[in-house]
PDB file of C-alpha atoms in Angstrom:
ATOM      1  CA  MET G   4     -11.563 -10.233  19.475  1.00  0.00           C
ATOM      2  CA  SER G   5     -12.370  -6.593  18.298  1.00  0.00           C
ATOM      3  CA  HIS G   6      -8.697  -5.708  18.225  1.00  0.00           C
ATOM      4  CA  MET G   7      -7.943  -8.749  16.058  1.00  0.00           C
ATOM      5  CA  ASN G   8     -10.852  -7.639  13.627  1.00  0.00           C
ATOM      6  CA  GLU G   9      -9.318  -4.062  13.298  1.00  0.00           C
ATOM      7  CA  LEU G  10      -5.980  -5.857  12.241  1.00  0.00           C
ATOM      8  CA  LYS G  11      -7.435  -8.192   9.900  1.00  0.00           C
ATOM      9  CA  LYS G  12     -10.016  -6.028   8.128  1.00  0.00           C
ATOM     10  CA  GLY G  13      -7.541  -4.080   6.006  1.00  0.00           C
ATOM     11  CA  ILE G  14      -6.179  -7.354   4.668  1.00  0.00           C
ATOM     12  CA  PHE G  15      -9.122  -9.011   3.548  1.00  0.00           C
ATOM     13  CA  LYS G  16     -12.582  -7.372   4.256  1.00  0.00           C
ATOM     14  CA  GLU G  17     -11.687  -3.755   3.590  1.00  0.00           C
ATOM     15  CA  ASN G  18      -8.516  -4.161   1.489  1.00  0.00           C
ATOM     16  CA  PRO G  19      -7.563  -0.707   0.267  1.00  0.00           C
ATOM     17  CA  THR G  20      -6.843  -1.628  -3.199  1.00  0.00           C
ATOM     18  CA  PHE G  21      -9.202  -4.328  -4.310  1.00  0.00           C
ATOM     19  CA  ILE G  22     -12.303  -3.346  -1.969  1.00  0.00           C
ATOM     20  CA  ILE G  23     -12.095   0.365  -1.161  1.00  0.00           C
ATOM     21  CA  MET G  24     -10.219   1.144  -4.286  1.00  0.00           C
ATOM     22  CA  LEU G  25      -7.854   3.716  -2.729  1.00  0.00           C
ATOM     23  CA  GLY G  26      -4.200   4.666  -3.504  1.00  0.00           C
ATOM     24  CA  MET G  27      -4.675   3.935  -7.190  1.00  0.00           C
ATOM     25  CA  CYS G  28      -2.045   6.448  -8.186  1.00  0.00           C
ATOM     26  CA  PRO G  29       0.932   4.674  -6.688  1.00  0.00           C
ATOM     27  CA  THR G  30      -0.602   1.289  -7.519  1.00  0.00           C
ATOM     28  CA  LEU G  31      -0.531   2.061 -11.244  1.00  0.00           C
ATOM     29  CA  GLY G  32       2.864   3.918 -11.096  1.00  0.00           C
ATOM     30  CA  VAL G  33       5.115   1.710  -9.064  1.00  0.00           C
ATOM     31  CA  SER G  34       3.814  -1.785  -9.499  1.00  0.00           C
ATOM     32  CA  THR G  35       6.112  -2.530 -12.516  1.00  0.00           C
ATOM     33  CA  GLN G  36       8.647  -4.276 -10.279  1.00  0.00           C
ATOM     34  CA  VAL G  37       8.311  -6.294  -7.152  1.00  0.00           C
ATOM     35  CA  SER G  38      11.022  -4.341  -5.264  1.00  0.00           C
ATOM     36  CA  ASN G  39       9.351  -1.124  -6.121  1.00  0.00           C
ATOM     37  CA  ALA G  40       6.076  -2.501  -4.725  1.00  0.00           C
ATOM     38  CA  ILE G  41       7.645  -3.794  -1.442  1.00  0.00           C
ATOM     39  CA  GLY G  42       9.443  -0.382  -1.038  1.00  0.00           C
ATOM     40  CA  MET G  43       6.197   1.598  -1.556  1.00  0.00           C
ATOM     41  CA  GLY G  44       4.312  -0.631   0.702  1.00  0.00           C
ATOM     42  CA  ALA G  45       6.803  -0.513   3.542  1.00  0.00           C
ATOM     43  CA  SER G  46       6.772   3.335   3.308  1.00  0.00           C
ATOM     44  CA  VAL G  47       3.164   3.497   3.380  1.00  0.00           C
ATOM     45  CA  ILE G  48       3.046   1.178   6.366  1.00  0.00           C
ATOM     46  CA  PHE G  49       5.640   3.444   8.243  1.00  0.00           C
ATOM     47  CA  VAL G  50       3.823   6.574   7.540  1.00  0.00           C
ATOM     48  CA  LEU G  51       0.311   5.174   8.097  1.00  0.00           C
ATOM     49  CA  PHE G  52       1.381   3.535  11.504  1.00  0.00           C
ATOM     50  CA  PHE G  53       2.881   6.565  13.095  1.00  0.00           C
ATOM     51  CA  SER G  54       0.571   9.214  11.709  1.00  0.00           C
ATOM     52  CA  ASN G  55      -2.482   7.314  12.933  1.00  0.00           C
ATOM     53  CA  ILE G  56      -0.891   7.011  16.365  1.00  0.00           C
ATOM     54  CA  VAL G  57      -0.021  10.777  16.603  1.00  0.00           C
ATOM     55  CA  ILE G  58      -3.504  11.815  15.163  1.00  0.00           C
ATOM     56  CA  SER G  59      -5.430   9.530  17.541  1.00  0.00           C
ATOM     57  CA  MET G  60      -3.425  10.982  20.522  1.00  0.00           C
ATOM     58  CA  LEU G  61      -4.340  14.566  19.211  1.00  0.00           C
ATOM     59  CA  ARG G  62      -7.780  13.831  18.227  1.00  0.00           C
ATOM     60  CA  LYS G  63      -9.358  15.739  21.093  1.00  0.00           C
ATOM     61  CA  ILE G  64      -6.977  18.673  20.795  1.00  0.00           C
ATOM     62  CA  ILE G  65      -7.087  19.386  17.019  1.00  0.00           C
ATOM     63  CA  PRO G  66      -9.905  21.863  16.193  1.00  0.00           C
ATOM     64  CA  ASP G  67     -12.339  20.608  13.483  1.00  0.00           C
ATOM     65  CA  THR G  68     -11.714  23.829  11.522  1.00  0.00           C
ATOM     66  CA  VAL G  69      -8.051  22.859  10.744  1.00  0.00           C
ATOM     67  CA  ARG G  70      -8.055  19.163  11.146  1.00  0.00           C
ATOM     68  CA  ILE G  71      -7.304  18.253   7.596  1.00  0.00           C
ATOM     69  CA  PRO G  72      -4.272  20.791   7.352  1.00  0.00           C
ATOM     70  CA  SER G  73      -3.136  19.280  10.732  1.00  0.00           C
ATOM     71  CA  TYR G  74      -3.353  15.710   9.411  1.00  0.00           C
ATOM     72  CA  ILE G  75      -1.147  16.810   6.292  1.00  0.00           C
ATOM     73  CA  VAL G  76       1.441  18.358   8.560  1.00  0.00           C
ATOM     74  CA  VAL G  77       1.759  15.074  10.631  1.00  0.00           C
ATOM     75  CA  ILE G  78       1.667  12.840   7.595  1.00  0.00           C
ATOM     76  CA  ALA G  79       4.256  15.121   5.669  1.00  0.00           C
ATOM     77  CA  SER G  80       6.605  14.846   8.650  1.00  0.00           C
ATOM     78  CA  PHE G  81       6.760  11.093   8.610  1.00  0.00           C
ATOM     79  CA  VAL G  82       6.964  10.965   4.654  1.00  0.00           C
ATOM     80  CA  THR G  83      10.003  13.336   5.065  1.00  0.00           C
ATOM     81  CA  ILE G  84      11.616  10.747   7.383  1.00  0.00           C
ATOM     82  CA  VAL G  85      10.984   7.885   5.040  1.00  0.00           C
ATOM     83  CA  GLU G  86      12.512   9.907   2.141  1.00  0.00           C
ATOM     84  CA  MET G  87      15.655  10.446   3.950  1.00  0.00           C
ATOM     85  CA  ILE G  88      16.010   6.884   5.165  1.00  0.00           C
ATOM     86  CA  LEU G  89      15.457   5.509   1.797  1.00  0.00           C
ATOM     87  CA  HIS G  90      17.749   8.109   0.173  1.00  0.00           C
ATOM     88  CA  ALA G  91      20.484   7.129   2.647  1.00  0.00           C
ATOM     89  CA  PHE G  92      20.179   3.302   2.670  1.00  0.00           C
ATOM     90  CA  VAL G  93      18.178   2.210  -0.434  1.00  0.00           C
ATOM     91  CA  PRO G  94      18.887   4.795  -3.109  1.00  0.00           C
ATOM     92  CA  SER G  95      17.870   2.591  -5.893  1.00  0.00           C
ATOM     93  CA  VAL G  96      14.251   2.305  -4.474  1.00  0.00           C
ATOM     94  CA  TYR G  97      14.291   6.010  -3.697  1.00  0.00           C
ATOM     95  CA  GLU G  98      14.951   6.793  -7.327  1.00  0.00           C
ATOM     96  CA  ALA G  99      12.563   4.107  -8.557  1.00  0.00           C
ATOM     97  CA  LEU G 100       9.691   5.461  -6.661  1.00  0.00           C
ATOM     98  CA  GLY G 101      10.299   8.943  -7.612  1.00  0.00           C
ATOM     99  CA  VAL G 102       7.555  11.365  -7.328  1.00  0.00           C
ATOM    100  CA  TYR G 103       5.210   8.952  -5.863  1.00  0.00           C
ATOM    101  CA  LEU G 104       7.128   8.888  -2.636  1.00  0.00           C
ATOM    102  CA  PRO G 105       6.503  12.553  -1.574  1.00  0.00           C
ATOM    103  CA  LEU G 106       2.898  12.063  -2.867  1.00  0.00           C
ATOM    104  CA  ILE G 107       2.338   9.620   0.057  1.00  0.00           C
ATOM    105  CA  VAL G 108       1.468  12.865   1.792  1.00  0.00           C
ATOM    106  CA  VAL G 109      -1.890  13.110  -0.064  1.00  0.00           C
ATOM    107  CA  ASN G 110      -2.292   9.412  -0.385  1.00  0.00           C
ATOM    108  CA  CYS G 111      -6.087   8.672  -0.143  1.00  0.00           C
ATOM    109  CA  ILE G 112      -5.352   5.476   2.144  1.00  0.00           C
ATOM    110  CA  ILE G 113      -3.469   7.603   4.811  1.00  0.00           C
ATOM    111  CA  LEU G 114      -5.713  10.714   4.717  1.00  0.00           C
ATOM    112  CA  GLY G 115      -8.733   8.487   4.705  1.00  0.00           C
ATOM    113  CA  ARG G 116      -7.741   6.464   7.677  1.00  0.00           C
ATOM    114  CA  ALA G 117      -6.710   9.616   9.513  1.00  0.00           C
ATOM    115  CA  GLU G 118     -10.068  11.040   8.899  1.00  0.00           C
ATOM    116  CA  ALA G 119     -12.274   8.082   9.057  1.00  0.00           C
ATOM    117  CA  PHE G 120     -10.749   6.112  11.820  1.00  0.00           C
ATOM    118  CA  ALA G 121      -7.768   7.728  13.761  1.00  0.00           C
ATOM    119  CA  ASN G 122      -9.754  10.813  14.403  1.00  0.00           C
ATOM    120  CA  LYS G 123     -12.542   8.758  16.143  1.00  0.00           C
ATOM    121  CA  ASN G 124     -10.721   5.712  17.832  1.00  0.00           C
ATOM    122  CA  THR G 125      -8.095   4.948  20.443  1.00  0.00           C
ATOM    123  CA  VAL G 126      -4.443   4.810  19.920  1.00  0.00           C
ATOM    124  CA  LEU G 127      -4.284   0.936  19.975  1.00  0.00           C
ATOM    125  CA  ASP G 128      -7.175   0.518  17.616  1.00  0.00           C
ATOM    126  CA  SER G 129      -5.708   3.200  15.183  1.00  0.00           C
ATOM    127  CA  ALA G 130      -2.307   1.497  15.187  1.00  0.00           C
ATOM    128  CA  LEU G 131      -3.949  -1.970  14.425  1.00  0.00           C
ATOM    129  CA  ASP G 132      -5.878  -0.431  11.779  1.00  0.00           C
ATOM    130  CA  ALA G 133      -2.723   1.128  10.197  1.00  0.00           C
ATOM    131  CA  ILE G 134      -0.876  -2.127  10.310  1.00  0.00           C
ATOM    132  CA  GLY G 135      -3.761  -3.986   8.723  1.00  0.00           C
ATOM    133  CA  MET G 136      -4.523  -1.400   6.010  1.00  0.00           C
ATOM    134  CA  GLY G 137      -0.807  -0.912   5.414  1.00  0.00           C
ATOM    135  CA  VAL G 138      -0.006  -4.807   5.092  1.00  0.00           C
ATOM    136  CA  GLY G 139      -3.243  -5.121   2.891  1.00  0.00           C
ATOM    137  CA  PHE G 140      -1.921  -2.453   0.501  1.00  0.00           C
ATOM    138  CA  THR G 141       1.574  -3.864   0.386  1.00  0.00           C
ATOM    139  CA  LEU G 142       0.289  -7.456  -0.362  1.00  0.00           C
ATOM    140  CA  SER G 143      -2.102  -6.029  -3.010  1.00  0.00           C
ATOM    141  CA  LEU G 144       0.670  -4.085  -4.652  1.00  0.00           C
ATOM    142  CA  SER G 145       3.211  -6.846  -4.528  1.00  0.00           C
ATOM    143  CA  LEU G 146       0.826  -9.210  -6.098  1.00  0.00           C
ATOM    144  CA  ILE G 147      -0.001  -6.854  -8.945  1.00  0.00           C
ATOM    145  CA  ALA G 148       3.728  -6.079  -9.474  1.00  0.00           C
ATOM    146  CA  LEU G 149       4.556  -9.868  -9.405  1.00  0.00           C
ATOM    147  CA  ILE G 150       2.009 -10.647 -12.188  1.00  0.00           C
ATOM    148  CA  ARG G 151       3.096  -7.486 -14.294  1.00  0.00           C
ATOM    149  CA  GLU G 152       6.877  -8.140 -13.944  1.00  0.00           C
ATOM    150  CA  VAL G 153       6.707 -11.890 -14.388  1.00  0.00           C
ATOM    151  CA  LEU G 154       4.439 -11.917 -17.525  1.00  0.00           C
ATOM    152  CA  GLY G 155       5.513  -8.350 -18.799  1.00  0.00           C
ATOM    153  CA  ALA G 156       9.348  -8.725 -18.429  1.00  0.00           C
ATOM    154  CA  GLY G 157      10.118 -12.325 -17.479  1.00  0.00           C
ATOM    155  CA  THR G 158      11.880 -11.331 -14.442  1.00  0.00           C
ATOM    156  CA  ILE G 159      11.378 -10.922 -10.602  1.00  0.00           C
ATOM    157  CA  THR G 160      13.346  -7.882  -9.193  1.00  0.00           C
ATOM    158  CA  LEU G 161      14.195  -8.097  -5.401  1.00  0.00           C
ATOM    159  CA  PHE G 162      16.684  -6.280  -3.314  1.00  0.00           C
ATOM    160  CA  PRO G 163      20.314  -7.297  -4.115  1.00  0.00           C
ATOM    161  CA  ILE G 164      22.132  -9.176  -1.177  1.00  0.00           C
ATOM    162  CA  GLY G 165      25.695  -9.929  -1.288  1.00  0.00           C
ATOM    163  CA  SER G 166      26.652 -11.477  -4.714  1.00  0.00           C
ATOM    164  CA  PHE G 167      22.965 -11.736  -5.480  1.00  0.00           C
ATOM    165  CA  SER G 168      22.079  -9.069  -7.947  1.00  0.00           C
ATOM    166  CA  GLY G 169      18.557  -8.928  -7.093  1.00  0.00           C
ATOM    167  CA  VAL G 170      17.034  -9.918 -10.497  1.00  0.00           C
ATOM    168  CA  ILE G 171      15.754 -13.310 -11.170  1.00  0.00           C
ATOM    169  CA  THR G 172      15.205 -14.118 -14.935  1.00  0.00           C
ATOM    170  CA  ILE G 173      12.542 -16.606 -15.969  1.00  0.00           C
ATOM    171  CA  PRO G 174      13.768 -18.179 -19.241  1.00  0.00           C
ATOM    172  CA  LEU G 175      10.663 -18.643 -21.293  1.00  0.00           C
ATOM    173  CA  LEU G 176       8.800 -15.524 -20.161  1.00  0.00           C
ATOM    174  CA  SER G 177      11.946 -13.302 -20.561  1.00  0.00           C
ATOM    175  CA  GLU G 178      12.179 -14.369 -24.400  1.00  0.00           C
ATOM    176  CA  SER G 179       8.519 -13.593 -25.135  1.00  0.00           C
ATOM    177  CA  PRO G 180       7.110 -11.107 -22.564  1.00  0.00           C
ATOM    178  CA  VAL G 181       3.727  -9.604 -22.592  1.00  0.00           C
ATOM    179  CA  ARG G 182       4.920  -6.020 -23.059  1.00  0.00           C
ATOM    180  CA  ILE G 183       1.467  -4.401 -22.457  1.00  0.00           C
ATOM    181  CA  LEU G 184       1.572  -5.480 -18.857  1.00  0.00           C
ATOM    182  CA  THR G 185       4.495  -3.151 -18.103  1.00  0.00           C
ATOM    183  CA  LEU G 186       2.332  -0.192 -19.129  1.00  0.00           C
ATOM    184  CA  ALA G 187      -0.254   1.746 -17.159  1.00  0.00           C
ATOM    185  CA  SER G 188      -3.008  -0.097 -19.201  1.00  0.00           C
ATOM    186  CA  GLY G 189      -1.451  -3.304 -18.202  1.00  0.00           C
ATOM    187  CA  ALA G 190      -1.750  -2.379 -14.618  1.00  0.00           C
ATOM    188  CA  LEU G 191      -5.527  -1.639 -15.161  1.00  0.00           C
ATOM    189  CA  LEU G 192      -5.912  -4.940 -16.664  1.00  0.00           C
ATOM    190  CA  VAL G 193      -4.283  -6.907 -13.928  1.00  0.00           C
ATOM    191  CA  MET G 194      -6.103  -5.009 -11.271  1.00  0.00           C
ATOM    192  CA  GLY G 195      -9.427  -5.461 -13.223  1.00  0.00           C
ATOM    193  CA  TYR G 196      -8.992  -9.412 -13.286  1.00  0.00           C
ATOM    194  CA  LEU G 197      -7.821  -9.508  -9.692  1.00  0.00           C
ATOM    195  CA  LYS G 198     -10.798  -7.394  -8.438  1.00  0.00           C
ATOM    196  CA  ALA G 199     -13.153  -9.719 -10.377  1.00  0.00           C
ATOM    197  CA  LEU G 200     -11.587 -12.615  -8.701  1.00  0.00           C
ATOM    198  CA  PHE G 201     -12.073 -11.050  -5.255  1.00  0.00           C
ATOM    199  CA  ILE G 202     -15.674 -10.335  -5.889  1.00  0.00           C
ATOM    200  CA  TYR G 203     -16.284 -13.817  -7.144  1.00  0.00           C
ATOM    201  CA  LYS G 204     -14.818 -15.339  -4.111  1.00  0.00           C
ATOM    202  CA  SER G 205     -16.636 -13.028  -1.764  1.00  0.00           C
ATOM    203  CA  THR G 206     -19.921 -13.829  -3.514  1.00  0.00           C
ATOM    204  CA  ARG G 207     -19.289 -17.474  -3.244  1.00  0.00           C
ATOM    205  CA  ARG G 208     -18.445 -17.072   0.566  1.00  0.00           C
ATOM    206  CA  GLU G 209     -21.585 -15.271   1.113  1.00  0.00           C
ATOM    207  CA  GLU G 210     -23.716 -17.814  -0.627  1.00  0.00           C
ATOM    208  CA  LYS G 211     -22.341 -20.515   1.477  1.00  0.00           C
TER     209      LYS G 211
END
């Protein structure tokens, strides 16, 4: 049961975007399109999963005096792998994520989980924690991107498959979009309303 709790807490109870409020920089920067959000989320899951495992395995070996630099070296190694994979196979996402991709190295979610969790727990629990936090971040980022893109541009951008261009146009909304939602201020507005909704739901649940 405890293992399942480690997996679920990042999705709901300790959601990194709406509850802990970590990783705000990429959330604001790449949540303009759904495809970008999914690409960033998948990259974070990959890096978080493998870095948590490695750091947990080395937690009794890494001296406290150099633990943060050691974490950064481990995380940077996996970020480099992600960059090369995206550059080779999904260049459009690689270009869209831009500077936010290498900045995963210092992403608060990944460094925070390394310091607060992987450094103190077993490999299995650290892996489950990484999956939960990564999935929670990806779902949050995708939800924000979906709202911003649908209302702000009248489209839903996915990955192209075969003859499918990857762009779904929503007729009425594409003709009269709410342009402010495509700006950084629009991301803050959407996040604010969604966080208020999460707090309201949480409060109602506690009262019951």
